[in-house]
Tab-separated table of C-alpha atoms in Angstrom:
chain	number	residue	atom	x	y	z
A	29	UNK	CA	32.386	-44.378	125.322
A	30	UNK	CA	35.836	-46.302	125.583
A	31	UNK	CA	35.722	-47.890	122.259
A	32	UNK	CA	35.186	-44.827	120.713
A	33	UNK	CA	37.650	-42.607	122.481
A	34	UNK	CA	40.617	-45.081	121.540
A	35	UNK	CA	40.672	-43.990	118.109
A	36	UNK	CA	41.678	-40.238	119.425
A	37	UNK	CA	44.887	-40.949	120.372
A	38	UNK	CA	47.718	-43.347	117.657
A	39	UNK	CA	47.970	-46.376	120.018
A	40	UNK	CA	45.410	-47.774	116.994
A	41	UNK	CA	48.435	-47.082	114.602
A	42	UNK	CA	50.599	-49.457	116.873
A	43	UNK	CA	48.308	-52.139	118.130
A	44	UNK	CA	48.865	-55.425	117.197
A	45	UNK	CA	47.272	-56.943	113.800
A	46	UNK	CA	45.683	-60.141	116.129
A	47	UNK	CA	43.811	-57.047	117.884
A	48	UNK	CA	42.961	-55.434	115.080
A	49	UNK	CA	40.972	-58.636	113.603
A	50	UNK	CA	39.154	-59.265	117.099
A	51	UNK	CA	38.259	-55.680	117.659
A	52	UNK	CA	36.430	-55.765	113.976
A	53	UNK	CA	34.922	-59.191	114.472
A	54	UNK	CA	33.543	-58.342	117.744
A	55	UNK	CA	31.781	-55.420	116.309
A	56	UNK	CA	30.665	-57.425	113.407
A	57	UNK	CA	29.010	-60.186	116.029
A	58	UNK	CA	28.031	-57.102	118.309
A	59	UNK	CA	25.913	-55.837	115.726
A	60	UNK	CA	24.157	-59.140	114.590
A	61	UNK	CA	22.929	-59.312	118.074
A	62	UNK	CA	21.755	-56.109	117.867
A	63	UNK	CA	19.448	-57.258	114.862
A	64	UNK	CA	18.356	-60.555	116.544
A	65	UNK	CA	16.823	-58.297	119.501
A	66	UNK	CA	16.319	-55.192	117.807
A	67	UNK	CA	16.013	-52.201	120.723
A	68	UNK	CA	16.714	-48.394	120.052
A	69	UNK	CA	20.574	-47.990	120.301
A	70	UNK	CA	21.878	-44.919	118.881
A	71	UNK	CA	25.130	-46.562	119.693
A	72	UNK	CA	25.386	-49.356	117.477
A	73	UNK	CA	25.009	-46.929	114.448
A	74	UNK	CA	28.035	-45.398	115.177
A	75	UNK	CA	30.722	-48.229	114.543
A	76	UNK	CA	29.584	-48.829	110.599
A	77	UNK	CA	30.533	-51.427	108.755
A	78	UNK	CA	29.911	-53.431	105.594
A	79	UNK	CA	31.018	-56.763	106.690
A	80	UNK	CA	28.354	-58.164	107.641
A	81	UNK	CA	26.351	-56.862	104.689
A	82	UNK	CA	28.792	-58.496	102.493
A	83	UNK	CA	28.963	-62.097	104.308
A	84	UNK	CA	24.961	-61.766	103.809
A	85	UNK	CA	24.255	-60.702	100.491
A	86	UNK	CA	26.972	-63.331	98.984
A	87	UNK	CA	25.391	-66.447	101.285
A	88	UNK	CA	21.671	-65.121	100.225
A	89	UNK	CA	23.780	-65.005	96.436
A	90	UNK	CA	24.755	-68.488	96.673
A	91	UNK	CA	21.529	-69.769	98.718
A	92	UNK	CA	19.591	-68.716	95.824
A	93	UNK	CA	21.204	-70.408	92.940
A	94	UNK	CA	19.313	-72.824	90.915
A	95	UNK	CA	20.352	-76.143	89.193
A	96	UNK	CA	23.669	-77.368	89.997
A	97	UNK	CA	26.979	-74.858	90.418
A	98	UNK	CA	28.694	-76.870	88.321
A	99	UNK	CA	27.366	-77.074	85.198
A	100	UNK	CA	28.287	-75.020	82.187
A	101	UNK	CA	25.373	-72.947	82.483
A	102	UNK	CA	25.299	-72.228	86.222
A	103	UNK	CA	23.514	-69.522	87.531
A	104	UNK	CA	25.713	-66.723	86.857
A	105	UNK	CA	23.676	-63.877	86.341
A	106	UNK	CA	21.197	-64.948	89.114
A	107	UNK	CA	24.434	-64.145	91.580
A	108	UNK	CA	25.253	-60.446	90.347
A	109	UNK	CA	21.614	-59.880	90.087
A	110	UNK	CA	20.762	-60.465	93.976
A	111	UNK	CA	23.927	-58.911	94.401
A	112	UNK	CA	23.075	-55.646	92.294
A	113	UNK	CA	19.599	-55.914	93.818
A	114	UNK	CA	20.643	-55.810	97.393
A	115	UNK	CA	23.601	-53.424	96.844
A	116	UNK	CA	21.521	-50.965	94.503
A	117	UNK	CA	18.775	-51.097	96.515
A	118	UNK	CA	20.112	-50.274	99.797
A	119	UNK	CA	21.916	-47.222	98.199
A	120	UNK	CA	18.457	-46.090	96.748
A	121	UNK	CA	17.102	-46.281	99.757
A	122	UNK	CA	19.683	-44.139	101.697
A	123	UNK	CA	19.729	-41.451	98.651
A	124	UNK	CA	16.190	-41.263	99.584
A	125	UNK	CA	16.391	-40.610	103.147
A	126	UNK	CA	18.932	-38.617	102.593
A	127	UNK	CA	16.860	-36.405	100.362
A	128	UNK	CA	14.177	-36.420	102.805
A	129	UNK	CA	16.621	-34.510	104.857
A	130	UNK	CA	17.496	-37.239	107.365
A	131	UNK	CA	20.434	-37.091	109.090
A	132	UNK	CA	21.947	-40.404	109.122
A	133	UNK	CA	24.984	-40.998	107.369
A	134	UNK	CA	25.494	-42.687	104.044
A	135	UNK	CA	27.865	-45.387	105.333
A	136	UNK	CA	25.747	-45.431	108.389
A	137	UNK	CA	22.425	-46.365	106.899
A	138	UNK	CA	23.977	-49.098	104.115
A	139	UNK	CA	24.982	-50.495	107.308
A	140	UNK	CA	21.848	-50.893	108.818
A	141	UNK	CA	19.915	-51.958	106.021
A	142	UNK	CA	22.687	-54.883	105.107
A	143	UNK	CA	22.867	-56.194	108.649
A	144	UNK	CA	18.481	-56.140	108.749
A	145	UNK	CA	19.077	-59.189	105.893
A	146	UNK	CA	20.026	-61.563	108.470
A	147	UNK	CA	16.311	-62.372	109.305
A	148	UNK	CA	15.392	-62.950	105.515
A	149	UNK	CA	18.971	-64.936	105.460
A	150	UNK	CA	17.593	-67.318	108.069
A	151	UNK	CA	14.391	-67.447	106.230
A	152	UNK	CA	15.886	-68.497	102.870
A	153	UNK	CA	18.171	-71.219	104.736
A	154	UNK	CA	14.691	-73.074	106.427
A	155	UNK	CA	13.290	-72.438	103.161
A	156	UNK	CA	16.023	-74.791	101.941
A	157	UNK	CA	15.725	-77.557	104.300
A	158	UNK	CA	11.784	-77.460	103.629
A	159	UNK	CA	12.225	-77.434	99.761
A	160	UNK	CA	13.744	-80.669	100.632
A	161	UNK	CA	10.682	-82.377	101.699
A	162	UNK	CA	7.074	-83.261	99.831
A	163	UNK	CA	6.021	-80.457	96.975
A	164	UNK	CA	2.465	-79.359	97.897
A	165	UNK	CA	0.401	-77.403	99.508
A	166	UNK	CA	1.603	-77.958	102.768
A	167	UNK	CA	4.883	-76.959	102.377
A	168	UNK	CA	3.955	-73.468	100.445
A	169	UNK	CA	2.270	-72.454	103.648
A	170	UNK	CA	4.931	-73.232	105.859
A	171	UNK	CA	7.315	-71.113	103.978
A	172	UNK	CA	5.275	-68.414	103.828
A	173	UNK	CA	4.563	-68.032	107.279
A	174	UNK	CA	8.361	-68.452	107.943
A	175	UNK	CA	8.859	-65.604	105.082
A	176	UNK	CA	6.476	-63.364	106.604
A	177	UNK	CA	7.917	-63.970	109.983
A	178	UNK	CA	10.847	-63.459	108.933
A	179	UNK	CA	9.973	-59.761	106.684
A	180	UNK	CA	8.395	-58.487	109.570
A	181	UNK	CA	11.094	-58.889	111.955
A	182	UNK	CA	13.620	-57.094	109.523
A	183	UNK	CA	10.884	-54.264	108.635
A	184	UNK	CA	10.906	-53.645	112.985
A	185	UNK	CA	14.841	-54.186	113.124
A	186	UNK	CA	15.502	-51.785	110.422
A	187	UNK	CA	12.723	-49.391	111.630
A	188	UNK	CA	14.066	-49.367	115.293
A	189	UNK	CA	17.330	-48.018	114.107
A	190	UNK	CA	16.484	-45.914	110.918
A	191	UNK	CA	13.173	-44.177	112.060
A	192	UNK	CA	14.500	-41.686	114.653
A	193	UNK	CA	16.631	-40.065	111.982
A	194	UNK	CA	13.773	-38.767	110.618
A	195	UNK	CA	11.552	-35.887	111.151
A	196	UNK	CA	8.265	-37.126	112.488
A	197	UNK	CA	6.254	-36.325	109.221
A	198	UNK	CA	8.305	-38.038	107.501
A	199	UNK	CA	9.272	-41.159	108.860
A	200	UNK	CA	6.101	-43.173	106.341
A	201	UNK	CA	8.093	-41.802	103.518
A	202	UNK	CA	11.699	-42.965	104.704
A	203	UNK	CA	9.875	-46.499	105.736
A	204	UNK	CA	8.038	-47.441	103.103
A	205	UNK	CA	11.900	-47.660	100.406
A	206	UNK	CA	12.664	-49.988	103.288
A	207	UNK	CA	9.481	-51.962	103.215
A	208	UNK	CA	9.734	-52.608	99.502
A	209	UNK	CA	13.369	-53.661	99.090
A	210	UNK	CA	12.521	-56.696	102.106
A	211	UNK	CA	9.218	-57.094	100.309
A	212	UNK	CA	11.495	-57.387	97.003
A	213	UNK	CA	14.187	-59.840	98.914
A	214	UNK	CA	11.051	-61.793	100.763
A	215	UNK	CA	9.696	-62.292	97.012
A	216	UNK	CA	12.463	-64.069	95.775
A	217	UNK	CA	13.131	-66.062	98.520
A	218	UNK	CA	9.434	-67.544	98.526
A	219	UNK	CA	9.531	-68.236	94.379
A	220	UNK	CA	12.736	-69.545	94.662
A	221	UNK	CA	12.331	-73.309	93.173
A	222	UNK	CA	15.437	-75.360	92.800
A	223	UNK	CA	15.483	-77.406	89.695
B	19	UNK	CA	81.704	-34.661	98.970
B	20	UNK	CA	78.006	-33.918	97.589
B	21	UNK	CA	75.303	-35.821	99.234
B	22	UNK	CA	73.554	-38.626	97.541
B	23	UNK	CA	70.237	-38.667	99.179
B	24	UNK	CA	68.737	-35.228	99.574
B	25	UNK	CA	65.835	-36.208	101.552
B	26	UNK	CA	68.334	-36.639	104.872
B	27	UNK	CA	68.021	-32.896	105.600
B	28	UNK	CA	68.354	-33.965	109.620
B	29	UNK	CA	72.016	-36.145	108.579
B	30	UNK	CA	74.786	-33.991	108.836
B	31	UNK	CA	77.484	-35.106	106.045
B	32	UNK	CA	81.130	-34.929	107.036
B	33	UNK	CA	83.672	-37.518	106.933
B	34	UNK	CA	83.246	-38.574	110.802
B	35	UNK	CA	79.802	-39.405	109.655
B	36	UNK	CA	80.312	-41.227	106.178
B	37	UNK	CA	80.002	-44.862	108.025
B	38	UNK	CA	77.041	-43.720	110.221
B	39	UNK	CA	75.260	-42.596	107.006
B	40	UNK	CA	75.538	-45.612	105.255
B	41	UNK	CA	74.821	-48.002	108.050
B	42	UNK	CA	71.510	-45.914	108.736
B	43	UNK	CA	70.604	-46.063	104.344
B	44	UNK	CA	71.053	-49.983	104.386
B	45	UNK	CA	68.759	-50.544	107.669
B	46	UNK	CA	65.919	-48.031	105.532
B	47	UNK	CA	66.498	-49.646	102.806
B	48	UNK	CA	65.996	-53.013	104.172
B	49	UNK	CA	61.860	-54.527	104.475
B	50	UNK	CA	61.404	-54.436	108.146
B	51	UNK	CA	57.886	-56.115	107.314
B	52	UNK	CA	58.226	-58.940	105.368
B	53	UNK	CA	54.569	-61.161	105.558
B	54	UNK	CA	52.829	-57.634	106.021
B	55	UNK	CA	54.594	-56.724	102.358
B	56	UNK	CA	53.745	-59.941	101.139
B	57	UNK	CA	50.274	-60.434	102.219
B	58	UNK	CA	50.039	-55.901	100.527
B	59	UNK	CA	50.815	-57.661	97.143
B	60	UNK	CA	49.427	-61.219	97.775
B	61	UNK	CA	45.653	-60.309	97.758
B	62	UNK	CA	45.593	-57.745	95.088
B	63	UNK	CA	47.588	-59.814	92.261
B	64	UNK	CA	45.639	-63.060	93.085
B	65	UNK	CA	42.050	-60.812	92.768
B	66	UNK	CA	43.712	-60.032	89.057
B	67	UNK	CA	45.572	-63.143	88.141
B	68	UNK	CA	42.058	-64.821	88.699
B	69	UNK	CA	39.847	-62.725	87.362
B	70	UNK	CA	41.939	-63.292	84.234
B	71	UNK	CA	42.589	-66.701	84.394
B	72	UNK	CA	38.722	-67.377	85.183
B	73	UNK	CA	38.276	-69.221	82.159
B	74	UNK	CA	40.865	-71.663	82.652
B	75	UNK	CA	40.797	-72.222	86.528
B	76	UNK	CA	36.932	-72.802	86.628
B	77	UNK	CA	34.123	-74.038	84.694
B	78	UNK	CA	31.909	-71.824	87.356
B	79	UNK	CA	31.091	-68.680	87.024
B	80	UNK	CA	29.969	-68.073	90.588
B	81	UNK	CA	33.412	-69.709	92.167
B	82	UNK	CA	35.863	-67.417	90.337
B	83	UNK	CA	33.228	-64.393	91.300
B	84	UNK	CA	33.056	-65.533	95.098
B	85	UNK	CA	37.013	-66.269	95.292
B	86	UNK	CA	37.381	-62.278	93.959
B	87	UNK	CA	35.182	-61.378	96.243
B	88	UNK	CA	36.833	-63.099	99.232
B	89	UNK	CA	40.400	-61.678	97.814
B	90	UNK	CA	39.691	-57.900	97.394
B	91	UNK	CA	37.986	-57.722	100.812
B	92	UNK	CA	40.107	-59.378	102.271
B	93	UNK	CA	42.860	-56.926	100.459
B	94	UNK	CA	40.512	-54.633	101.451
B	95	UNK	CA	40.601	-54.905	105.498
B	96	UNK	CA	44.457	-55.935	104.987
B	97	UNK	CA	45.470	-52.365	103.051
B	98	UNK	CA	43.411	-50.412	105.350
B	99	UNK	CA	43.803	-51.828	108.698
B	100	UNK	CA	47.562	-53.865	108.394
B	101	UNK	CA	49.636	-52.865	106.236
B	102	UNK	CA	49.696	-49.326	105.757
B	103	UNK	CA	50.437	-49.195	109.625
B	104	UNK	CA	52.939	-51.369	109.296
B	105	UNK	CA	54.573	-50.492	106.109
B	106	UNK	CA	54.366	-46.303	106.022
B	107	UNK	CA	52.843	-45.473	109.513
B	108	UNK	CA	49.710	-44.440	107.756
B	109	UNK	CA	45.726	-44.721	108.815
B	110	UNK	CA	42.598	-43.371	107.894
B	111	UNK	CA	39.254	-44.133	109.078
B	112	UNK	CA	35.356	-42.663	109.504
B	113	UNK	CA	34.285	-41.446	112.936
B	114	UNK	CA	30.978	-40.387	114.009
B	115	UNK	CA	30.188	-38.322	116.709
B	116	UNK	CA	27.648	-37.416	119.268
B	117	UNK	CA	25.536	-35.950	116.653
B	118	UNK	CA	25.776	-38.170	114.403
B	119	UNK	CA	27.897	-36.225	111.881
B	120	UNK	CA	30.348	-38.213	110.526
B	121	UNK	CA	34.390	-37.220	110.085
B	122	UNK	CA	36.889	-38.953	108.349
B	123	UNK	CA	40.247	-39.249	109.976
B	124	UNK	CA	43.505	-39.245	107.963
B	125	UNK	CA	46.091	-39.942	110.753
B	126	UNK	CA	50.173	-40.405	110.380
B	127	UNK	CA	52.510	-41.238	112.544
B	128	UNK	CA	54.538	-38.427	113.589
B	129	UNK	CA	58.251	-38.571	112.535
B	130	UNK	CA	60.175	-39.579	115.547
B	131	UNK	CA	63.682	-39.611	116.548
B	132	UNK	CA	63.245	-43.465	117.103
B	133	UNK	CA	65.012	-45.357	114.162
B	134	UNK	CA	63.211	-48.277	114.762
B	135	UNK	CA	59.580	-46.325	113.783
B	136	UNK	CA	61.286	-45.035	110.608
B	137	UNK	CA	59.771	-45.678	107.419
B	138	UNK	CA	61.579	-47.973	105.474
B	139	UNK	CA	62.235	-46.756	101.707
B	140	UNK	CA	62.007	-50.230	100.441
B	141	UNK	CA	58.473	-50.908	102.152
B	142	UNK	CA	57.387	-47.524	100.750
B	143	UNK	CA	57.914	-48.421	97.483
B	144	UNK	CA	56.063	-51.800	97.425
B	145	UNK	CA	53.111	-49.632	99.380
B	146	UNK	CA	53.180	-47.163	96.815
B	147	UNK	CA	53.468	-49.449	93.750
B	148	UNK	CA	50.909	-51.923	94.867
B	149	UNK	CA	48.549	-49.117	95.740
B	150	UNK	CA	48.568	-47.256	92.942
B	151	UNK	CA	49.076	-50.226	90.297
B	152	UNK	CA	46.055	-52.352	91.022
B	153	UNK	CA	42.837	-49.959	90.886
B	154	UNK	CA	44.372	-48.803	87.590
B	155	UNK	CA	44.269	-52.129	86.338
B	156	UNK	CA	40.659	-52.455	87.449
B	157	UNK	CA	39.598	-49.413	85.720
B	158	UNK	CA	41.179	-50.409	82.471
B	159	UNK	CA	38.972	-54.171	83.134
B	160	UNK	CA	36.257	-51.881	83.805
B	161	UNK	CA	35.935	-50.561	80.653
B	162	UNK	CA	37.273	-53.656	78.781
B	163	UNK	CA	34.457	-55.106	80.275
B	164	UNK	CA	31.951	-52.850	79.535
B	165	UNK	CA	32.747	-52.475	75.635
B	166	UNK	CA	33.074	-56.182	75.315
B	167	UNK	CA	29.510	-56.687	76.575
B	168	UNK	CA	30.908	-58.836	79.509
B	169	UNK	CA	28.645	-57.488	81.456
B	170	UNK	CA	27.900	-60.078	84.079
B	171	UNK	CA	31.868	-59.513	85.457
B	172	UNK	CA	30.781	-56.108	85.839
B	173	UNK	CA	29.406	-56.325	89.351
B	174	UNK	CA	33.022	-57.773	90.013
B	175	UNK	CA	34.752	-55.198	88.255
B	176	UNK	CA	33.280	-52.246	89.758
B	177	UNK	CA	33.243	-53.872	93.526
B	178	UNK	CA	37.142	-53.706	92.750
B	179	UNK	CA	37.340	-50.481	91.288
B	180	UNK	CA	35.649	-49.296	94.377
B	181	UNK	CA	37.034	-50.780	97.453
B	182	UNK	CA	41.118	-50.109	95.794
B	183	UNK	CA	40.316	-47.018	94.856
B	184	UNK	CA	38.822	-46.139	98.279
B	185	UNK	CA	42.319	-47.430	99.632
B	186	UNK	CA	44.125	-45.226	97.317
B	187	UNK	CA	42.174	-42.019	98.432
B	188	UNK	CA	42.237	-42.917	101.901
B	189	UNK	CA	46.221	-42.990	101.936
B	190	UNK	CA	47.094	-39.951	99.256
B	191	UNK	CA	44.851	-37.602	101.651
B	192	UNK	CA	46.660	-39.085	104.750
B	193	UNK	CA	50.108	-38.678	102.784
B	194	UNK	CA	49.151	-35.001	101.567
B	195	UNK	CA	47.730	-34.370	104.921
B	196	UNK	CA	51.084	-34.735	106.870
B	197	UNK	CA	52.097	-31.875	104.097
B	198	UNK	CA	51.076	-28.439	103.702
B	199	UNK	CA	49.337	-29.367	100.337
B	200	UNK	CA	48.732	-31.056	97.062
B	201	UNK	CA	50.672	-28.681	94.668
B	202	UNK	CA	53.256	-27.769	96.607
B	203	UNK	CA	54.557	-31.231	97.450
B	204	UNK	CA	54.364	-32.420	93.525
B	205	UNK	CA	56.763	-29.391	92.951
B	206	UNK	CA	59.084	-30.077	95.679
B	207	UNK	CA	58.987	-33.552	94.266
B	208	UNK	CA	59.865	-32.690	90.612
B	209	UNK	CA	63.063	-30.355	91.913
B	210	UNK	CA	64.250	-32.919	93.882
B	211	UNK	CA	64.267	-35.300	90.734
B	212	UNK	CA	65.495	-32.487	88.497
B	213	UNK	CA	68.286	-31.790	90.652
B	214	UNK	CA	69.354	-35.515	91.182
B	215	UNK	CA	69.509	-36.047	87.552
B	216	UNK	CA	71.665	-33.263	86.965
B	217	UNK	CA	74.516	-34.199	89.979
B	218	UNK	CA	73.825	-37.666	88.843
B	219	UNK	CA	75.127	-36.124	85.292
B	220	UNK	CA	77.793	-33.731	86.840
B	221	UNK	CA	79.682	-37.166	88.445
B	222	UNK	CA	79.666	-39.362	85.357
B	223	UNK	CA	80.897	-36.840	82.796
């Protein structure tokens, strides 16, 4: 493919720094597409990055923050501990695979797994705007559908692209790391309870 | 007439030649890069100045740790993408192929006989310095951190250690790549020194 072949040859070394920043932000939107419709594309895998993984672990960080963020007391550890969460699980999760013998990269399959967060992302952004309204029953059951929704599309997005590196008798035991750290993720979003 | 600068192996020295020697030193010693060199030393001091200053900048935990954050990616993506192009012609980065191994690429630009794609010494030094300076720092907060209990920075702390020191690895193997290897260019280095000390001596006594 074209974008991959430019990186043979040292024109990268000269290119200007204005393409530079669109050529990674392209990839970076290119890739949350990919997650939005989730499809079998051995292609996207091969263009890692962390970007995106870092833009949504530190909004799902700050999203889930209780009581004001500027009080003395603000939630401080809450923020390195969905960060550590999300960061520590993801590498779990690859050390796994890879011990299962899969042949995906390590770089490769942090990738995957951080960009798979957007759906939960969206989920704990409506979860927001619904906290906002009337405390009841009502308003439990909307978020959980909206959380379940929301787990099961990153469970197939993840799946689509992590499965096929895999042997076939042992893809349930590469999938199910996955399942738990969005089941994890999900968990706090739904108990989340601003103050 | 002994020459000063024993790197110009290619720079014949003879009278004829003096003024095209020094003209050629001053343009290599000048910074040919001037925001890239900034913006090298910008993000990296700023991660540190406000990770130490954190107390007295913010009330908020979480704003000092995002504003970090922001700074030693964005160092990050500068380092490896930016400025060691601009500044020492160097670049490394992972490729995957068709099978879905994956190689990592430690490229340098070729020494030319354009003097415009020269490396200026100036720029190399800031390149070097800031490169080398800053994860050492963040190892020393590392462990400051850990043995003082603050261990809520230590997310921070080790998110720096890792994406400076990646920098750092990713430009020594590029550097030692574009030599034959590790040893041999730390001894060549240490003659050179030895022997410029010692006609440095021979001309002031």
């Amino acid at each position: 493919m074209r974008s991959r072949s430019r990186e043979f040859d040292s024109s990268t070394l000269n290119e200007s720094v204005q393409n530079t920043i669109m050529r990674d932000l392209k990839a970076v939107g290119k890739k949350f597409m990919h997650v939005l419709y989730p499809r079998k594309s051995n292609t996207l895998l091969r263009d890692w990055d962390l970007w995106g993984p870092l833009i949504l672990c530190v909004t799902l960080a700050l999203m889930l923050q209780r009581g004001s963020v500027d009080s003395e007391k603000d939630g401080g550890p809450q923020f390195a501990e969905v960060f550590v969460i999300v960061w520590f699980g993801a590498v779990t999760i690859t050390l796994n695979s890879k011990l299962l013998g899969g042949n995906i990269s390590f770089f490769q399959s942090l990738c995957v797994l951080g960009y798979c967060i957007l759906p939960l992302t969206v989920a704990m952004l409506i979860c927001r705007l619904v906290l906002l309204a009337e405390p009841g029953p009502i308003n439990f059951m909307v978020r959980l559908f909206v959380v379940i929704v929301m787990f099961a599309w990153s469970i197939v997005a993840s799946t689509a692209f992590l499965a096929d590196s895999q042997p076939p008798n042992r893809k349930a035991l590469a999938v199910y790391p996955v399942f738990l750290f969005y089941f994890v993720i999900s968990w706090m979003i739904l108990t989340f309870t601003p103050q | 007439m002994l020459p000063q600068d024993s790197n110009d192996d290619a720079e014949d020295v003879s009278l004829f030649d003096a003024e095209e020697e020094t003209v050629s030193r001053s343009t290599r010693s000048k910074i040919r890069h001037p925001v890239a060199s900034f913006f090298h030393l910008f993000f990296r001091v700023s991660a540190i100045i406000v990770y130490l200053l954190c107390e007295l900048l913010s009330s908020s935990f979480i704003a000092c740790m995002v504003t970090i954050i922001l700074l030693l990616s964005c160092d990050f993506w500068a380092v490896k993408n930016v400025t060691g192009r601009l500044m020492v012609g160097l670049r490394w980065w992972n490729h995957i192929d068709e099978d879905g191994k994956s190689h990592w690429v430690f490229e340098s630009r070729k020494a030319t006989s354009q003097e415009n794609k020269s490396v200026s010494e100036a720029e190399s030094r800031i390149f070097w310095l800031g490169l080398i300076a800053c994860p050492v720092l963040w190892v020393i907060f590392a462990f400051s951190a850990l043995f003082s209990f603050r261990v809520k920075w230590l997310a921070v702390v080790i998110m720096g250690v890792v994406l400076q020191g990646a920098n750092l690895y990713g430009y020594i193997r590029c550097k030692v790549g574009s030599r034959k290897n590790l040893t041999s260019m730390a001894t060549s280095y240490l003659g050179k020194q030895f022997l410029r000390q010692n006609t440095g001596d021979d001309q002031t006594s």
